[in-house]
């Protein structure tokens, strides 16, 4: 008990010393001024902190709202793009639905599935080869006057069916020499023969179905069918060019 009493007296003594120190400091004008300034600074700091927190909190809310709006706008844009894409696809389908495919009976097998737009584009691209070609005026006239063929067909059809029909010299009576010469070389052209003669080469380059793929040195007449060989022999016998 004695120790507890002594401890309590010591503690009260320290508190009393502290009180006296505070009173002494408070009675000092400079200390009072510094104390007031410190308190004011603390209050101002607290108020500034509160204002800053509120401002930042509001800014965060604005940013959050802005981000939500941005997401919403992106969704709207994506929806719009999707709708436009769908419309474009539908338009493409509609466009494809009106493409006219040429009659397979009018054109050779290699181009029978082409659309009329593809045929027209190929003819336009190859027309340069027929400009000033010495064979083309006679052959095109033969197509029109003797065959009654005009338009795209004369660029897309074989001149004669030398692969399926065995012709005779009587079939070529009154046929111009240029047409006979082209008919003979057409048998080679069907098999991709690349002609050395520039006039013959240009004539066939003007034909949409022609695709040169074999050089003369690599070409073999073994590719000809029996019907083609018979027609070649006959045409050679009447070819004067």
CSV table of C-alpha atoms in Angstrom, one decimal:
chain,number,residue,atom,x,y,z
A,1,UNK,CA,0.0,0.0,0.0
A,2,UNK,CA,2.9,2.3,0.9
A,3,UNK,CA,4.4,1.8,-2.6
A,4,UNK,CA,1.1,2.5,-4.3
A,5,UNK,CA,0.7,5.7,-2.3
A,6,UNK,CA,4.2,6.9,-3.2
A,7,UNK,CA,3.5,6.1,-6.8
A,8,UNK,CA,0.3,8.1,-6.8
A,9,UNK,CA,2.0,11.1,-5.2
A,10,UNK,CA,4.8,11.0,-7.7
A,11,UNK,CA,2.3,10.9,-10.6
A,12,UNK,CA,0.3,13.9,-9.1
A,13,UNK,CA,3.6,15.7,-8.6
A,14,UNK,CA,4.4,15.3,-12.3
A,15,UNK,CA,1.0,16.4,-13.4
A,16,UNK,CA,1.4,19.5,-11.2
A,17,UNK,CA,4.8,20.2,-12.7
A,18,UNK,CA,3.2,19.9,-16.2
A,19,UNK,CA,0.4,22.2,-15.2
A,20,UNK,CA,2.8,24.8,-13.9
A,21,UNK,CA,4.8,24.5,-17.1
A,22,UNK,CA,1.7,25.0,-19.3
A,23,UNK,CA,0.6,28.0,-17.2
A,24,UNK,CA,4.1,29.5,-17.5
A,25,UNK,CA,4.1,29.0,-21.2
A,26,UNK,CA,0.6,30.4,-21.6
A,27,UNK,CA,1.6,33.5,-19.7
A,28,UNK,CA,4.3,34.0,-22.3
A,29,UNK,CA,2.9,36.2,-25.2
A,30,UNK,CA,5.1,34.6,-27.8
A,31,UNK,CA,4.0,31.1,-26.8
A,32,UNK,CA,0.3,32.1,-26.9
A,33,UNK,CA,0.7,33.6,-30.4
A,34,UNK,CA,2.5,30.5,-31.6
A,35,UNK,CA,-0.1,28.3,-30.1
A,36,UNK,CA,-2.9,30.3,-31.8
A,37,UNK,CA,-1.1,30.2,-35.2
A,38,UNK,CA,-0.5,26.4,-34.8
A,39,UNK,CA,-4.2,25.8,-34.0
A,40,UNK,CA,-5.3,28.1,-37.0
A,41,UNK,CA,-2.9,26.2,-39.3
A,42,UNK,CA,-4.3,22.8,-38.1
A,43,UNK,CA,-7.9,24.0,-38.6
A,44,UNK,CA,-7.1,25.5,-42.1
A,45,UNK,CA,-5.4,22.2,-43.0
A,46,UNK,CA,-8.3,20.2,-41.9
A,47,UNK,CA,-10.7,22.4,-43.9
A,48,UNK,CA,-8.5,22.3,-47.0
A,49,UNK,CA,-8.3,18.5,-46.7
A,50,UNK,CA,-12.1,18.2,-46.5
A,51,UNK,CA,-12.6,20.4,-49.5
A,52,UNK,CA,-10.0,18.5,-51.5
A,53,UNK,CA,-11.5,15.2,-50.6
A,54,UNK,CA,-15.0,16.4,-51.7
A,55,UNK,CA,-13.7,17.8,-54.9
A,56,UNK,CA,-11.8,14.6,-55.8
A,57,UNK,CA,-14.7,12.5,-54.8
A,58,UNK,CA,-17.0,14.5,-57.2
A,59,UNK,CA,-14.4,14.3,-59.9
A,60,UNK,CA,-14.2,10.5,-59.5
A,61,UNK,CA,-18.0,10.4,-59.8
A,62,UNK,CA,-17.9,12.5,-63.0
A,63,UNK,CA,-15.2,10.3,-64.4
A,64,UNK,CA,-17.2,7.2,-63.6
A,65,UNK,CA,-20.3,8.7,-65.2
A,66,UNK,CA,-18.2,9.7,-68.2
A,67,UNK,CA,-16.8,6.2,-68.6
A,68,UNK,CA,-20.3,4.8,-68.3
A,69,UNK,CA,-21.4,7.2,-71.1
A,70,UNK,CA,-18.4,6.3,-73.1
A,71,UNK,CA,-19.2,2.6,-72.8
A,72,UNK,CA,-22.8,3.3,-73.7
A,73,UNK,CA,-21.6,5.3,-76.8
A,74,UNK,CA,-19.3,2.5,-77.8
A,75,UNK,CA,-22.2,0.1,-77.6
A,76,UNK,CA,-24.3,2.4,-79.7
A,77,UNK,CA,-21.5,2.7,-82.3
A,78,UNK,CA,-21.0,-1.0,-82.3
A,79,UNK,CA,-24.7,-1.5,-82.7
A,80,UNK,CA,-24.8,1.0,-85.5
A,81,UNK,CA,-21.8,-0.6,-87.2
A,82,UNK,CA,-23.4,-4.0,-86.9
A,83,UNK,CA,-26.6,-2.7,-88.4
A,84,UNK,CA,-24.7,-1.0,-91.2
A,85,UNK,CA,-22.7,-4.2,-91.8
A,86,UNK,CA,-25.9,-6.2,-91.9
A,87,UNK,CA,-27.4,-3.7,-94.3
A,88,UNK,CA,-24.3,-3.9,-96.5
A,89,UNK,CA,-24.4,-7.7,-96.4
A,90,UNK,CA,-28.0,-7.6,-97.4
A,91,UNK,CA,-27.3,-5.2,-100.2
A,92,UNK,CA,-24.4,-7.4,-101.3
A,93,UNK,CA,-26.8,-10.4,-101.3
A,94,UNK,CA,-29.3,-8.4,-103.3
A,95,UNK,CA,-26.6,-7.3,-105.7
A,96,UNK,CA,-25.4,-10.9,-106.1
A,97,UNK,CA,-28.9,-12.0,-106.7
A,98,UNK,CA,-29.2,-9.8,-109.8
A,99,UNK,CA,-26.0,-10.9,-111.4
A,100,UNK,CA,-26.8,-12.5,-114.7
A,101,UNK,CA,-24.9,-15.7,-115.4
A,102,UNK,CA,-24.4,-16.3,-119.1
A,103,UNK,CA,-26.1,-19.2,-120.8
A,104,UNK,CA,-23.6,-22.1,-120.7
A,105,UNK,CA,-24.8,-23.2,-124.2
A,106,UNK,CA,-23.5,-20.0,-125.7
A,107,UNK,CA,-19.9,-20.0,-124.4
A,108,UNK,CA,-17.1,-22.5,-124.0
A,109,UNK,CA,-16.7,-24.6,-120.9
A,110,UNK,CA,-13.8,-22.5,-119.4
A,111,UNK,CA,-16.0,-19.4,-119.1
A,112,UNK,CA,-19.5,-20.9,-119.0
A,113,UNK,CA,-20.0,-20.0,-115.3
A,114,UNK,CA,-18.8,-16.4,-115.6
A,115,UNK,CA,-21.2,-13.6,-115.0
A,116,UNK,CA,-22.1,-11.1,-117.7
A,117,UNK,CA,-20.0,-8.5,-115.8
A,118,UNK,CA,-16.9,-10.7,-115.8
A,119,UNK,CA,-17.4,-11.4,-119.5
A,120,UNK,CA,-17.7,-7.7,-120.3
A,121,UNK,CA,-14.6,-6.9,-118.2
A,122,UNK,CA,-12.5,-9.6,-119.9
A,123,UNK,CA,-13.6,-8.4,-123.4
A,124,UNK,CA,-12.8,-4.8,-122.6
A,125,UNK,CA,-9.4,-5.9,-121.3
A,126,UNK,CA,-8.5,-8.0,-124.3
A,127,UNK,CA,-10.0,-5.7,-127.0
A,128,UNK,CA,-6.6,-4.0,-127.4
A,129,UNK,CA,-5.2,-7.2,-129.1
A,130,UNK,CA,-7.8,-7.0,-131.9
A,131,UNK,CA,-7.1,-3.4,-132.8
A,132,UNK,CA,-5.6,-3.4,-136.3
A,133,UNK,CA,-5.4,-7.2,-136.3
A,134,UNK,CA,-5.5,-8.4,-139.9
A,135,UNK,CA,-7.7,-11.4,-139.2
A,136,UNK,CA,-10.3,-9.8,-136.9
A,137,UNK,CA,-12.3,-7.7,-139.5
A,138,UNK,CA,-12.9,-10.7,-141.7
A,139,UNK,CA,-13.7,-13.1,-138.9
A,140,UNK,CA,-16.1,-10.7,-137.1
A,141,UNK,CA,-17.8,-10.1,-140.4
A,142,UNK,CA,-18.1,-13.9,-140.9
A,143,UNK,CA,-19.6,-14.2,-137.5
A,144,UNK,CA,-22.3,-11.7,-138.2
A,145,UNK,CA,-23.2,-12.3,-141.9
A,146,UNK,CA,-22.7,-16.1,-142.0
A,147,UNK,CA,-23.5,-17.1,-138.5
A,148,UNK,CA,-25.8,-14.3,-137.4
A,149,UNK,CA,-23.7,-13.9,-134.2
A,150,UNK,CA,-23.2,-10.4,-132.8
A,151,UNK,CA,-22.2,-9.0,-129.4
A,152,UNK,CA,-20.1,-10.9,-126.8
A,153,UNK,CA,-20.6,-14.4,-128.3
A,154,UNK,CA,-18.0,-13.9,-131.0
A,155,UNK,CA,-15.3,-13.4,-128.3
A,156,UNK,CA,-16.5,-16.3,-126.1
A,157,UNK,CA,-17.4,-19.1,-128.6
A,158,UNK,CA,-15.2,-21.4,-130.7
A,159,UNK,CA,-15.4,-20.6,-134.4
A,160,UNK,CA,-15.9,-24.2,-135.3
A,161,UNK,CA,-16.7,-27.4,-133.3
A,162,UNK,CA,-13.5,-29.1,-134.5
A,163,UNK,CA,-13.3,-31.3,-131.4
A,164,UNK,CA,-16.7,-33.0,-131.9
A,165,UNK,CA,-17.6,-32.7,-135.6
A,166,UNK,CA,-15.6,-34.0,-138.5
A,167,UNK,CA,-15.9,-31.4,-141.3
A,168,UNK,CA,-15.4,-31.8,-145.0
A,169,UNK,CA,-14.1,-29.4,-147.6
A,170,UNK,CA,-17.7,-28.8,-148.7
A,171,UNK,CA,-18.4,-27.2,-145.3
A,172,UNK,CA,-15.9,-24.5,-146.1
A,173,UNK,CA,-17.0,-23.5,-149.5
A,174,UNK,CA,-17.1,-19.8,-149.9
A,175,UNK,CA,-15.5,-19.4,-146.4
A,176,UNK,CA,-12.9,-16.6,-146.5
A,177,UNK,CA,-9.2,-17.7,-146.4
A,178,UNK,CA,-8.6,-15.8,-143.1
A,179,UNK,CA,-11.4,-17.7,-141.4
A,180,UNK,CA,-10.1,-21.1,-142.6
A,181,UNK,CA,-6.6,-20.1,-141.4
A,182,UNK,CA,-8.0,-19.1,-138.0
A,183,UNK,CA,-10.1,-22.3,-137.8
A,184,UNK,CA,-7.1,-24.4,-138.3
A,185,UNK,CA,-5.0,-22.6,-135.7
A,186,UNK,CA,-8.0,-22.6,-133.3
A,187,UNK,CA,-7.5,-26.3,-132.8
A,188,UNK,CA,-4.0,-25.5,-131.4
A,189,UNK,CA,-5.3,-22.6,-129.4
A,190,UNK,CA,-7.8,-24.8,-127.6
A,191,UNK,CA,-4.9,-26.7,-126.1
A,192,UNK,CA,-3.0,-23.6,-124.9
A,193,UNK,CA,-0.5,-23.4,-127.8
A,194,UNK,CA,1.5,-20.1,-127.7
A,195,UNK,CA,1.9,-18.8,-131.2
A,196,UNK,CA,5.1,-17.4,-132.7
A,197,UNK,CA,3.1,-15.4,-135.3
A,198,UNK,CA,2.1,-12.1,-133.6
A,199,UNK,CA,-1.0,-11.6,-135.7
A,200,UNK,CA,-2.4,-15.1,-134.9
A,201,UNK,CA,-1.3,-14.6,-131.2
A,202,UNK,CA,-3.1,-11.3,-130.9
A,203,UNK,CA,-6.2,-12.7,-132.6
A,204,UNK,CA,-6.5,-15.4,-130.0
A,205,UNK,CA,-5.5,-13.1,-127.1
A,206,UNK,CA,-8.7,-11.2,-128.1
A,207,UNK,CA,-10.7,-14.3,-127.4
A,208,UNK,CA,-11.8,-14.5,-123.7
A,209,UNK,CA,-11.5,-18.3,-123.6
A,210,UNK,CA,-7.9,-18.4,-124.8
A,211,UNK,CA,-5.1,-19.1,-122.3
A,212,UNK,CA,-1.6,-19.6,-123.7
A,213,UNK,CA,0.2,-22.1,-121.6
A,214,UNK,CA,2.5,-24.2,-123.8
A,215,UNK,CA,5.4,-22.9,-125.7
A,216,UNK,CA,5.9,-24.3,-129.3
A,217,UNK,CA,9.0,-26.2,-128.3
A,218,UNK,CA,7.1,-28.0,-125.5
A,219,UNK,CA,3.9,-28.7,-127.5
A,220,UNK,CA,3.0,-32.2,-128.5
A,221,UNK,CA,0.4,-33.1,-131.2
A,222,UNK,CA,-0.4,-36.2,-129.1
A,223,UNK,CA,-3.0,-34.0,-127.3
A,224,UNK,CA,-5.2,-33.9,-130.4
A,225,UNK,CA,-8.1,-36.2,-130.6
A,226,UNK,CA,-8.9,-38.3,-133.7
A,227,UNK,CA,-11.6,-35.9,-134.7
A,228,UNK,CA,-9.2,-32.9,-134.3
A,229,UNK,CA,-6.5,-34.7,-136.4
A,230,UNK,CA,-9.0,-35.3,-139.2
A,231,UNK,CA,-10.1,-31.7,-139.2
A,232,UNK,CA,-6.5,-30.5,-139.2
A,233,UNK,CA,-5.6,-32.6,-142.2
A,234,UNK,CA,-8.6,-31.3,-144.0
A,235,UNK,CA,-8.0,-27.7,-143.1
A,236,UNK,CA,-4.3,-27.9,-144.1
A,237,UNK,CA,-5.4,-29.1,-147.5
A,238,UNK,CA,-7.5,-26.0,-148.1
A,239,UNK,CA,-5.5,-23.4,-146.2
A,240,UNK,CA,-4.0,-21.0,-148.6
A,241,UNK,CA,-2.4,-18.6,-146.1
